[in-house]
Short mmCIF file of C-alpha atoms and ligand atoms in Angstrom, two decimals:
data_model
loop_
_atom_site.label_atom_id
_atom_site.label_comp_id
_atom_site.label_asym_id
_atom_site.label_seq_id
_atom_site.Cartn_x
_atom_site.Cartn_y
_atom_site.Cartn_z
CA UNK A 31 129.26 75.75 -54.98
CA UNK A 32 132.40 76.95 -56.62
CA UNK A 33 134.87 74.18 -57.40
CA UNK A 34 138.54 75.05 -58.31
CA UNK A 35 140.19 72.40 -60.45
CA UNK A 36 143.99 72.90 -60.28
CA UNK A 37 145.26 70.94 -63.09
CA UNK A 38 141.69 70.57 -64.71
CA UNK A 39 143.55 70.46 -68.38
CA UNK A 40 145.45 67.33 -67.53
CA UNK A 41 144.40 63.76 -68.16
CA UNK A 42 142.23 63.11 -65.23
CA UNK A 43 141.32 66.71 -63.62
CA UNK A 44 139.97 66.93 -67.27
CA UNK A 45 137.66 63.87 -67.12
CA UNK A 46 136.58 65.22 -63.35
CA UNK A 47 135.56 68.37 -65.08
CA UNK A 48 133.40 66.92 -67.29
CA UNK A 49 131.78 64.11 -64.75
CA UNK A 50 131.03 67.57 -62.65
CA UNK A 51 129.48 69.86 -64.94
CA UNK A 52 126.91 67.15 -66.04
CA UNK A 53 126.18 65.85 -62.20
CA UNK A 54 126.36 69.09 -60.85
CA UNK A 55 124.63 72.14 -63.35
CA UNK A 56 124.74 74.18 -59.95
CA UNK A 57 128.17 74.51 -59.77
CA UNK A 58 130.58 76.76 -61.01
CA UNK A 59 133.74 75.44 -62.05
CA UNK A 60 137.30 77.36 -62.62
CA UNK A 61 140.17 75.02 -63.97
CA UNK A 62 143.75 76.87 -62.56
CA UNK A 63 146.55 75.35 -65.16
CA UNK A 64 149.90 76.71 -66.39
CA UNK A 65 149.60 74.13 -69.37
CA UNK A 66 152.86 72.31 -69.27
CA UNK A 67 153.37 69.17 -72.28
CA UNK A 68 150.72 67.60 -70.51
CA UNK A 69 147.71 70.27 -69.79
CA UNK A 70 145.48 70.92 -73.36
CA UNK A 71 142.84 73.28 -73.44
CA UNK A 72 141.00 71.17 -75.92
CA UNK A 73 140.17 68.46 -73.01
CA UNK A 74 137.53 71.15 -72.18
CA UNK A 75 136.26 72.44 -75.53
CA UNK A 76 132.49 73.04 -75.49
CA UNK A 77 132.01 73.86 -71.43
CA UNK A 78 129.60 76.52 -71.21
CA UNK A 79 131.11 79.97 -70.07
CA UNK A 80 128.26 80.97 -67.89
CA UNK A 81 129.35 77.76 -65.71
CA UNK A 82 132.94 77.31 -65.99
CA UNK A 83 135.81 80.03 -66.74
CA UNK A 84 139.88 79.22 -67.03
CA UNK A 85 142.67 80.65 -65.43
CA UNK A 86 146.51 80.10 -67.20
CA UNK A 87 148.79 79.70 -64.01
CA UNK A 88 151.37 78.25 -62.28
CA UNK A 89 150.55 76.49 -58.82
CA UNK A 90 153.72 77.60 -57.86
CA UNK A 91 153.03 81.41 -58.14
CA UNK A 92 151.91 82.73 -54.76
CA UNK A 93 149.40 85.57 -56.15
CA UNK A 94 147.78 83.68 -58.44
CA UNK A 95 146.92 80.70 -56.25
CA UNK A 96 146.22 82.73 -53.74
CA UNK A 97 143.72 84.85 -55.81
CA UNK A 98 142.38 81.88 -57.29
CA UNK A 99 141.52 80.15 -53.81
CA UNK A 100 140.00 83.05 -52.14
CA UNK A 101 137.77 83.07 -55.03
CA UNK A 102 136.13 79.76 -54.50
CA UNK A 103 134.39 77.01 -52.12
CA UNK A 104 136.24 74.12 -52.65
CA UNK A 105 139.94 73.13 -54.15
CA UNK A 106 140.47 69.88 -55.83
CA UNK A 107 143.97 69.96 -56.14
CA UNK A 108 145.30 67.56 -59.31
CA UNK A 109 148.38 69.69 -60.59
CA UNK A 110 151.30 67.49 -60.84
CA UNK A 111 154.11 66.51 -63.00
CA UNK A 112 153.20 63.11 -63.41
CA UNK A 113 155.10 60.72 -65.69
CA UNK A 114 157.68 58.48 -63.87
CA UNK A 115 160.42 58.32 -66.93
CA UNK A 116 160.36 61.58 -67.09
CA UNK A 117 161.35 62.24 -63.16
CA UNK A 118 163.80 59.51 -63.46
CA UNK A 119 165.51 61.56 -66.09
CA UNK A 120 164.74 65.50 -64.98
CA UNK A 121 163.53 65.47 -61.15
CA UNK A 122 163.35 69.72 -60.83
CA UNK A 123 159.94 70.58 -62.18
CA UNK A 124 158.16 67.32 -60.01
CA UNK A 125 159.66 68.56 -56.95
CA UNK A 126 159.14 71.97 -58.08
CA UNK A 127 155.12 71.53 -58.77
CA UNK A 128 154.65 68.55 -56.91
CA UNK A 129 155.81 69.84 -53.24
CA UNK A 130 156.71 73.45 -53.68
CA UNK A 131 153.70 74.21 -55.82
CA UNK A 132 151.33 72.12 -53.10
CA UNK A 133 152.64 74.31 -50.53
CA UNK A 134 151.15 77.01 -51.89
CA UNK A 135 147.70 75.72 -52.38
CA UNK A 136 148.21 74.62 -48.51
CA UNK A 137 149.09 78.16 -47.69
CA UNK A 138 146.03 79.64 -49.85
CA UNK A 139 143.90 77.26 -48.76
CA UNK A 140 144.69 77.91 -44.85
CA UNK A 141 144.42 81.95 -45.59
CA UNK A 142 141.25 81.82 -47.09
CA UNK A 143 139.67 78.99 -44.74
CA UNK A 144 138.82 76.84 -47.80
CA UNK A 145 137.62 73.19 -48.21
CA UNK A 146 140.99 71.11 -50.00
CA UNK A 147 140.56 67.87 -52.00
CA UNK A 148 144.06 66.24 -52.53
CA UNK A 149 144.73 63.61 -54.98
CA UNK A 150 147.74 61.01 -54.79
CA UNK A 151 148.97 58.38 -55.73
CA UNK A 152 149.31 54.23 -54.81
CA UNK A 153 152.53 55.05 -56.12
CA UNK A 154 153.09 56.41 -52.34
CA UNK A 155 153.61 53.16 -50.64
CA UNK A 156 156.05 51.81 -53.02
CA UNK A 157 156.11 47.87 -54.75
CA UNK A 158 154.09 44.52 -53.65
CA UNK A 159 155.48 41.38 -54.17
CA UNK A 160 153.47 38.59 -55.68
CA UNK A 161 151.56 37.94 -53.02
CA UNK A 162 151.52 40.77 -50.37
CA UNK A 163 148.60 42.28 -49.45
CA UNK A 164 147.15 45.17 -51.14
CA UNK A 165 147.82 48.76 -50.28
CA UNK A 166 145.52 50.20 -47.65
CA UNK A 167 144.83 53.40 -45.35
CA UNK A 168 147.30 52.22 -43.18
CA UNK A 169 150.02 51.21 -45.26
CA UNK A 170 153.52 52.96 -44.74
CA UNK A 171 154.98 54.88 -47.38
CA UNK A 172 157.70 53.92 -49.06
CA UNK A 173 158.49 55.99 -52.48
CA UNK A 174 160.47 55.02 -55.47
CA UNK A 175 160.85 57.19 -57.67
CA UNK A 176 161.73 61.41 -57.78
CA UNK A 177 157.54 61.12 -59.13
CA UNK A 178 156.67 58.86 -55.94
CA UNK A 179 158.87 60.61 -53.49
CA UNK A 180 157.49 64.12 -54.74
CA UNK A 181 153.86 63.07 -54.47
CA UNK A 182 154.35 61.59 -50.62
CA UNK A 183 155.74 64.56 -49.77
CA UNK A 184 152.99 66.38 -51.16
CA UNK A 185 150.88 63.89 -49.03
CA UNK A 186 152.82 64.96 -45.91
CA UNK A 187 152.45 68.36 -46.44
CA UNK A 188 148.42 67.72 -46.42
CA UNK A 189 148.42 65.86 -43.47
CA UNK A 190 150.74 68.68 -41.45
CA UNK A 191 148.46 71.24 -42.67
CA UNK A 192 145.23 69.26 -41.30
CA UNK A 193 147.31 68.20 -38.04
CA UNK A 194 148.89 71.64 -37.39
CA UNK A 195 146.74 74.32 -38.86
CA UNK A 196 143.21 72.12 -38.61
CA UNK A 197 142.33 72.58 -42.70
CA UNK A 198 139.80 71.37 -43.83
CA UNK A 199 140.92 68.58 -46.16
CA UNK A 200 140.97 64.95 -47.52
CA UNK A 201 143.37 62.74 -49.98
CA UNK A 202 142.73 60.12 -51.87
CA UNK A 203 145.33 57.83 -53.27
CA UNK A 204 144.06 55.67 -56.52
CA UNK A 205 145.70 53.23 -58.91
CA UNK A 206 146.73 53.60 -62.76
CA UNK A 207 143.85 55.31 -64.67
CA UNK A 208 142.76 55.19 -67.94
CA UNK A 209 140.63 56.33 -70.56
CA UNK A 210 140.12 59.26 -73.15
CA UNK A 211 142.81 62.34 -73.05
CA UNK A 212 145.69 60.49 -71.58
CA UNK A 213 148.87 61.71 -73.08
CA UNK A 214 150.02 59.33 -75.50
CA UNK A 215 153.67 59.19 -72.84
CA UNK A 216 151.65 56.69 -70.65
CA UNK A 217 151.54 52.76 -71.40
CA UNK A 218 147.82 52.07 -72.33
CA UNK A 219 147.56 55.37 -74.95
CA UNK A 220 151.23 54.69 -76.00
CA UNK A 221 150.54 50.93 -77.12
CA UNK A 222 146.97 52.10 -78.84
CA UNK A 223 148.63 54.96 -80.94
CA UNK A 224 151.82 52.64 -81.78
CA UNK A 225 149.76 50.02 -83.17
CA UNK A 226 147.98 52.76 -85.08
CA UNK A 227 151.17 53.99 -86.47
CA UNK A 228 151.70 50.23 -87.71
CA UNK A 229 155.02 50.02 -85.20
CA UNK A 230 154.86 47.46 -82.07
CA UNK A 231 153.86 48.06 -78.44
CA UNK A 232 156.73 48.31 -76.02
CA UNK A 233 157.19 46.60 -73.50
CA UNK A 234 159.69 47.70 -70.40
CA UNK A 235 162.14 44.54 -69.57
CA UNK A 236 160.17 41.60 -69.00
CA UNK A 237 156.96 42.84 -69.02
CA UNK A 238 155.80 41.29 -65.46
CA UNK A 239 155.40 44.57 -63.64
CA UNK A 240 151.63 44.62 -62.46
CA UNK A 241 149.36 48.08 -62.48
CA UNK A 242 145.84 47.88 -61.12
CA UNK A 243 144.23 49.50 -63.55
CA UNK A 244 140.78 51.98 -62.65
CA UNK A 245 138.94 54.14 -65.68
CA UNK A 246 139.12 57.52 -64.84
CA UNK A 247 135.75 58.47 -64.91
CA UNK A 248 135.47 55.77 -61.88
CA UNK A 249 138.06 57.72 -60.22
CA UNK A 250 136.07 61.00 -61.06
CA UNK A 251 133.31 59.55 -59.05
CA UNK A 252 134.60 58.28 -56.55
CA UNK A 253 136.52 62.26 -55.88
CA UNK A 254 132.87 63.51 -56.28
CA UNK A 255 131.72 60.95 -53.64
CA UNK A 256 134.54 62.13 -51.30
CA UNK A 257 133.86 66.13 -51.69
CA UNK A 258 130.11 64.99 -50.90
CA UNK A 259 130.13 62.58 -48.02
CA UNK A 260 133.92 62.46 -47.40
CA UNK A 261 134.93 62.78 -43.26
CA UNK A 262 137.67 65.82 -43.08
CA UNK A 263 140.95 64.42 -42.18
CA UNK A 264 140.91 61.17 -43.81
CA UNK A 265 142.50 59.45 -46.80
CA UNK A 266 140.43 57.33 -49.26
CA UNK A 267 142.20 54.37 -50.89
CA UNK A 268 140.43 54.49 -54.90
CA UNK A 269 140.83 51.21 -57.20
CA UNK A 270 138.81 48.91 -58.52
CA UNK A 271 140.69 45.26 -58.19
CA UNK A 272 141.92 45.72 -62.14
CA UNK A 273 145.61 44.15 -61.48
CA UNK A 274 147.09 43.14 -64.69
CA UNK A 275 150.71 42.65 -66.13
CA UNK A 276 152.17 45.28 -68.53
CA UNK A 277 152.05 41.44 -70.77
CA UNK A 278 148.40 40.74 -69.76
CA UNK A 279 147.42 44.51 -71.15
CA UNK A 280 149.70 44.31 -74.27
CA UNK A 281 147.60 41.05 -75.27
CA UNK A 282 143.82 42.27 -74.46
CA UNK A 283 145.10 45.79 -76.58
CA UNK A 284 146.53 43.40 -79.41
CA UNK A 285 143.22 41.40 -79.56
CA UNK A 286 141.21 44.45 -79.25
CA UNK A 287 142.70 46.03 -82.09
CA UNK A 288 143.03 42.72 -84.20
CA UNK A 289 146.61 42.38 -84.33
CA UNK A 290 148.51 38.78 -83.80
CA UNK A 291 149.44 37.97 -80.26
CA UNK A 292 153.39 37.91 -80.68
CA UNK A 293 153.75 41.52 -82.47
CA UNK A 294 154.91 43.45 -79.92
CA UNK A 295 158.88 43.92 -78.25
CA UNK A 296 160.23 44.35 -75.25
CA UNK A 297 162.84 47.49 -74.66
CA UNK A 298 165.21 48.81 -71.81
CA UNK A 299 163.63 48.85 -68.87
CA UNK A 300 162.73 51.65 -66.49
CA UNK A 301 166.04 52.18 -63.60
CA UNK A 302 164.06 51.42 -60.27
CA UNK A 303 160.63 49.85 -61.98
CA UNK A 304 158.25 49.05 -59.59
CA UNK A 305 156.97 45.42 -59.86
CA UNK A 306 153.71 45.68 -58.35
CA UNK A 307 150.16 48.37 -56.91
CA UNK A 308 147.17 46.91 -55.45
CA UNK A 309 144.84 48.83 -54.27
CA UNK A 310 142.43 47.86 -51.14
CA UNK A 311 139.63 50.01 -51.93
CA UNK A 312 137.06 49.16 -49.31
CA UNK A 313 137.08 51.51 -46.97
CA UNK A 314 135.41 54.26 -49.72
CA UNK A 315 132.83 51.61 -50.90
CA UNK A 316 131.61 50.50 -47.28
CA UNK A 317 132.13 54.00 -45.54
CA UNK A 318 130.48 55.64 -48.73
CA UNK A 319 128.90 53.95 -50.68
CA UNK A 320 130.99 54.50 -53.84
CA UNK A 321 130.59 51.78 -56.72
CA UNK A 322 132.47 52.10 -59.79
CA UNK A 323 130.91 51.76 -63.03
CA UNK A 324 133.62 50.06 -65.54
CA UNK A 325 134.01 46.42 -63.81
CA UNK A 326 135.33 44.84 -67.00
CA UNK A 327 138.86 46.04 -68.47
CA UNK A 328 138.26 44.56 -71.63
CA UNK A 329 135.11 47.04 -72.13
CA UNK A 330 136.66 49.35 -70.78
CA UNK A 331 139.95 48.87 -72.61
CA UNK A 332 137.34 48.71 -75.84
CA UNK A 333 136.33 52.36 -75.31
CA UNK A 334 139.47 53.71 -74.89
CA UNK A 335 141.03 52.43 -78.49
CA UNK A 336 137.74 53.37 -79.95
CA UNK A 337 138.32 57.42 -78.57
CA UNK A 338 141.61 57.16 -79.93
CA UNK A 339 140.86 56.21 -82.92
CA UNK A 340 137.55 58.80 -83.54
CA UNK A 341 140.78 61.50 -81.91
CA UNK A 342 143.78 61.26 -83.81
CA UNK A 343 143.41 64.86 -84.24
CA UNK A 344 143.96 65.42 -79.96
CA UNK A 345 147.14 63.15 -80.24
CA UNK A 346 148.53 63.18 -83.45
CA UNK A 347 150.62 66.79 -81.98
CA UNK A 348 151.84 65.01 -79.15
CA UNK A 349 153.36 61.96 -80.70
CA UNK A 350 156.56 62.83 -82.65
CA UNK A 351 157.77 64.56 -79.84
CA UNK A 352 156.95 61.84 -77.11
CA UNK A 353 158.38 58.80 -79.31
CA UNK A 354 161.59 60.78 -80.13
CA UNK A 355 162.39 61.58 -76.23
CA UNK A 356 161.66 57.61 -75.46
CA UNK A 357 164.06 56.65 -78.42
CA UNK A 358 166.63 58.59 -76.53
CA UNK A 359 165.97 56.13 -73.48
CA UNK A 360 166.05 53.31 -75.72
CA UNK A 361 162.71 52.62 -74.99
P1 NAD B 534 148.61 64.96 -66.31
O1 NAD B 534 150.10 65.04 -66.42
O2 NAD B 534 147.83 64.43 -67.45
O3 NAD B 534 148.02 66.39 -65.96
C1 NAD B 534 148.62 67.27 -65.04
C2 NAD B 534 148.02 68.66 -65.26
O4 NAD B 534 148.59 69.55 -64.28
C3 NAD B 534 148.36 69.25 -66.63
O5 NAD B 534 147.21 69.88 -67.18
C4 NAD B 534 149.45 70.28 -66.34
O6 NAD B 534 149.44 71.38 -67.25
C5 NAD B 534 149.05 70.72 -64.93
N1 NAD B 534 150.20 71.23 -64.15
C6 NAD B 534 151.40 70.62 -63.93
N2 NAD B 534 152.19 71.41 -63.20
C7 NAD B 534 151.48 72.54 -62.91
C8 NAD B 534 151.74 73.71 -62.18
N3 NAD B 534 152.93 73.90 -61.60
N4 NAD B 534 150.79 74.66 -62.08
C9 NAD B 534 149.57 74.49 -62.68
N5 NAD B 534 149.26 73.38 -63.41
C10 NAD B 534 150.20 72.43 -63.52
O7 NAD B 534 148.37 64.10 -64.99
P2 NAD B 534 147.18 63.11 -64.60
O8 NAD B 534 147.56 61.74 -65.01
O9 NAD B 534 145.89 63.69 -65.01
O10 NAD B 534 147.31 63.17 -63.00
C11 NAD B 534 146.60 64.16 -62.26
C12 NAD B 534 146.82 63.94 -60.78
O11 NAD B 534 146.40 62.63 -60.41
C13 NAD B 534 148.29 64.03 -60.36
O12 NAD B 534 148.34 64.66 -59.10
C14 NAD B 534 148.74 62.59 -60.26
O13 NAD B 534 149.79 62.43 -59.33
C15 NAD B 534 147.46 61.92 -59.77
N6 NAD B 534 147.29 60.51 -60.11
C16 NAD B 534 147.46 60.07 -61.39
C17 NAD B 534 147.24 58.74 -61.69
C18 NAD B 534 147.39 58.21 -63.11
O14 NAD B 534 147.28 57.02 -63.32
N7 NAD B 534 147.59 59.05 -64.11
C19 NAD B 534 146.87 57.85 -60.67
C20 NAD B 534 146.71 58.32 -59.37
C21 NAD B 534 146.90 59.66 -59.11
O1 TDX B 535 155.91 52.00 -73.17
C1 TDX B 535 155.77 51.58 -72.02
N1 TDX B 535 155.94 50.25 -71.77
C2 TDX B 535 155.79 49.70 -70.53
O2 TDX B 535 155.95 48.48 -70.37
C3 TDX B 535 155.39 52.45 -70.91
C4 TDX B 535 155.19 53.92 -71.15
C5 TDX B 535 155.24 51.87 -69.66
N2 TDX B 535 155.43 50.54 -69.47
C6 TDX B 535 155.18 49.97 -68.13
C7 TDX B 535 155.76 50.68 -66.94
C8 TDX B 535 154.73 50.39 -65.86
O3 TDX B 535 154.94 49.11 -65.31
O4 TDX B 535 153.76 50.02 -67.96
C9 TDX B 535 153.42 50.36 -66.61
C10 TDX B 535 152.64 51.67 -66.59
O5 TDX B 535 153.53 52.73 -66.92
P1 TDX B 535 153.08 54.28 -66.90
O6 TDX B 535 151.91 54.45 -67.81
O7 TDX B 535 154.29 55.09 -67.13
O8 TDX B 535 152.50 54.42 -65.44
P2 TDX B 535 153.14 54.23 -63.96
O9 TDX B 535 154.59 54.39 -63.95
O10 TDX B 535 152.57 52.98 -63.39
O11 TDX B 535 152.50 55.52 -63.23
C11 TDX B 535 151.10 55.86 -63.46
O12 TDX B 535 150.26 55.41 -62.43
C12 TDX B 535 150.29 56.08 -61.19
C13 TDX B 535 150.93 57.37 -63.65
O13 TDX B 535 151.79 57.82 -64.68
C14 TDX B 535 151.17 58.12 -62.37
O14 TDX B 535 150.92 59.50 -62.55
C15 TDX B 535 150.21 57.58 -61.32
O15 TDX B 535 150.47 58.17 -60.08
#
């Protein structure tokens, strides 16, 4: 089998790539990445060349998707512009990569008669109120943000090119991950390194807004799970019922890393915030048989400070930058 990882250097395609290559010695993998703020090479220091190989490109770039595709089995397609503040502020480069540059793994991946893994977001089908149900399969989407609105048309793109062109493809959609090599923009690394630079955590407006957070090695497996026994054509709904309050997670991080309860603020808060994802995962775990392995946030959560603190060297570039483009924001 030959796996291509299109954003493999990111956050999660990076944590895929490393659940692979030890479940899977057989298979050859190539990570396709143009390296934007957010891909870093270091993510997959150490990989064997004999079993893996990188390619530097844009998903956007016709030839080099294209030559990357026909060179493979399977695509699991991760490359995105990800972070929310960031499309709030410049929208180009997510509708850029996010729909124009899944078009042309779509197109690639229908020339060559390839296999196509897509991964979304819950982000998709918009906000919950207190107490509506969870997202599932069948909810409708209903997009935010220029991030949310880019990824569901990314979505729609996948399911035209199944419905139209019969690829051979399935999406999954999964709540917020986390874990090592998340870039220190998002709220669970931002918090850790703050507290390690002896400043507060920061907390957007009130600090009610509710993510359901899933470790992304879980949601490595569960993609693994899907390439193996998935049914072409369908979407997979990925969490693992971790709903928590941005206040909830501030406290568990502030015991964690023995600080008092009350040292943290609250900033400006994100135009258009979303107040609430839930995920409905059963349809993976009863079709498949997928089980995830990090049940307990707090353990979970306990790892994570622990691999940024033994890491400071991984984030330590990132950081200036990151905190001086949120002080802009006023957050
Ligand atoms: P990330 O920002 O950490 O990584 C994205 C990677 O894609 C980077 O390595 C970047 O260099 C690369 N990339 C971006 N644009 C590219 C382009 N045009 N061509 C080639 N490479 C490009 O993101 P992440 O958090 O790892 O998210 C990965 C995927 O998972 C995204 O599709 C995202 O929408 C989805 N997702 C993320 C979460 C989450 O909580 N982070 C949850 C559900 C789904
Ligand atoms: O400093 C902060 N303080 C804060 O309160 C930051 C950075 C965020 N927040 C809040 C906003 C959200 O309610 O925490 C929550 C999580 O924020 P992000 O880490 O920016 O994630 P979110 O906007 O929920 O989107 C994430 O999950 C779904 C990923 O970035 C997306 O790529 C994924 O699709």
């Amino acid at each position: 089998m030959r796996i291509l990882v299109t954003g493999g250097a990111g956050f999660i395609g990076s944590n895929f790539v490393h659940l692979v290559y030890l479940e899977h010695p057989d298979w050859h993998i190539t990570v396709f990445d143009s390296l934007t703020y957010a891909g870093n090479e270091k993510n997959l220091e150490g990989l064997d060349p004999s079993r893996y190989k990188f390619i530097k490109g844009d998903i956007c770039d016709e030839a080099a998707i294209d030559a990357a595709v026909a060179d493979c089995d399977t695509v699991v397609h991760f490359a995105a512009e990800s972070h929310v503040d960031n499309s709030v502020h410049t929208p180009w480069p997510f509708v850029n990569s996010n729909i124009v540059g899944t078009y042309q793994v779509l197109e690639a991946v229908r020339k060559h008669n390839k296999h196509l893994h897509h991964i979304s977001t819950d982000e998709v089908f918009g906000d919950l109120g207190p107490n509506d149900p969870k997202f599932n399969e069948k909810t409708p989407y209903d997009p935010s943000s220029p991030y949310s609105a880019t990824k569901a048309g990314s979505d729609h793109l996948v399911r035209a090119w199944i419905r139209s062109f019969g690829i051979q493809a399935t999406i999954s959609n999964c709540s917020n991950n986390y874990g090592p090599y998340q870039h220190v923009e998002k709220f669970i690394p931002r918090q850790i390194t703050e507290i390690m630079e002896g400043r507060k955590p920061k907390l957007y407006g009130t600090g009610e807004a509710i993510r359901d957070w899933i470790h992304a090695e879980d949601h490595s497996s569960a993609i693994l799970t899907i390439l193996e026994k998935g049914k072409i054509g369908e979407t997979y709904m990925v969490g693992t019922n971790g709903e928590k309050s941005g206040k909830e997670s501030i406290a568990l991080i502030l015991e964690l890393m023995g600080k008092p309860a009350d040292f943290y603020e609250h900033v400006n808060d994100r135009p258009g915030h979303d107040y609430r994802y839930a995920i409905d995962g059963s349809k993976i775990r009863t079709e498949l048989g997928w089980q995830p392995k990090y049940t307990d946030f707090r353990e979970g959560l306990r790892s994570t400070i622990d691999w940024y603190k033994a890491n400071e060297a991984w984030w330590r570039p990132q950081k200036e930058a990151t905190e001086a483009k949120y002080k802009e924001l006023g957050r």
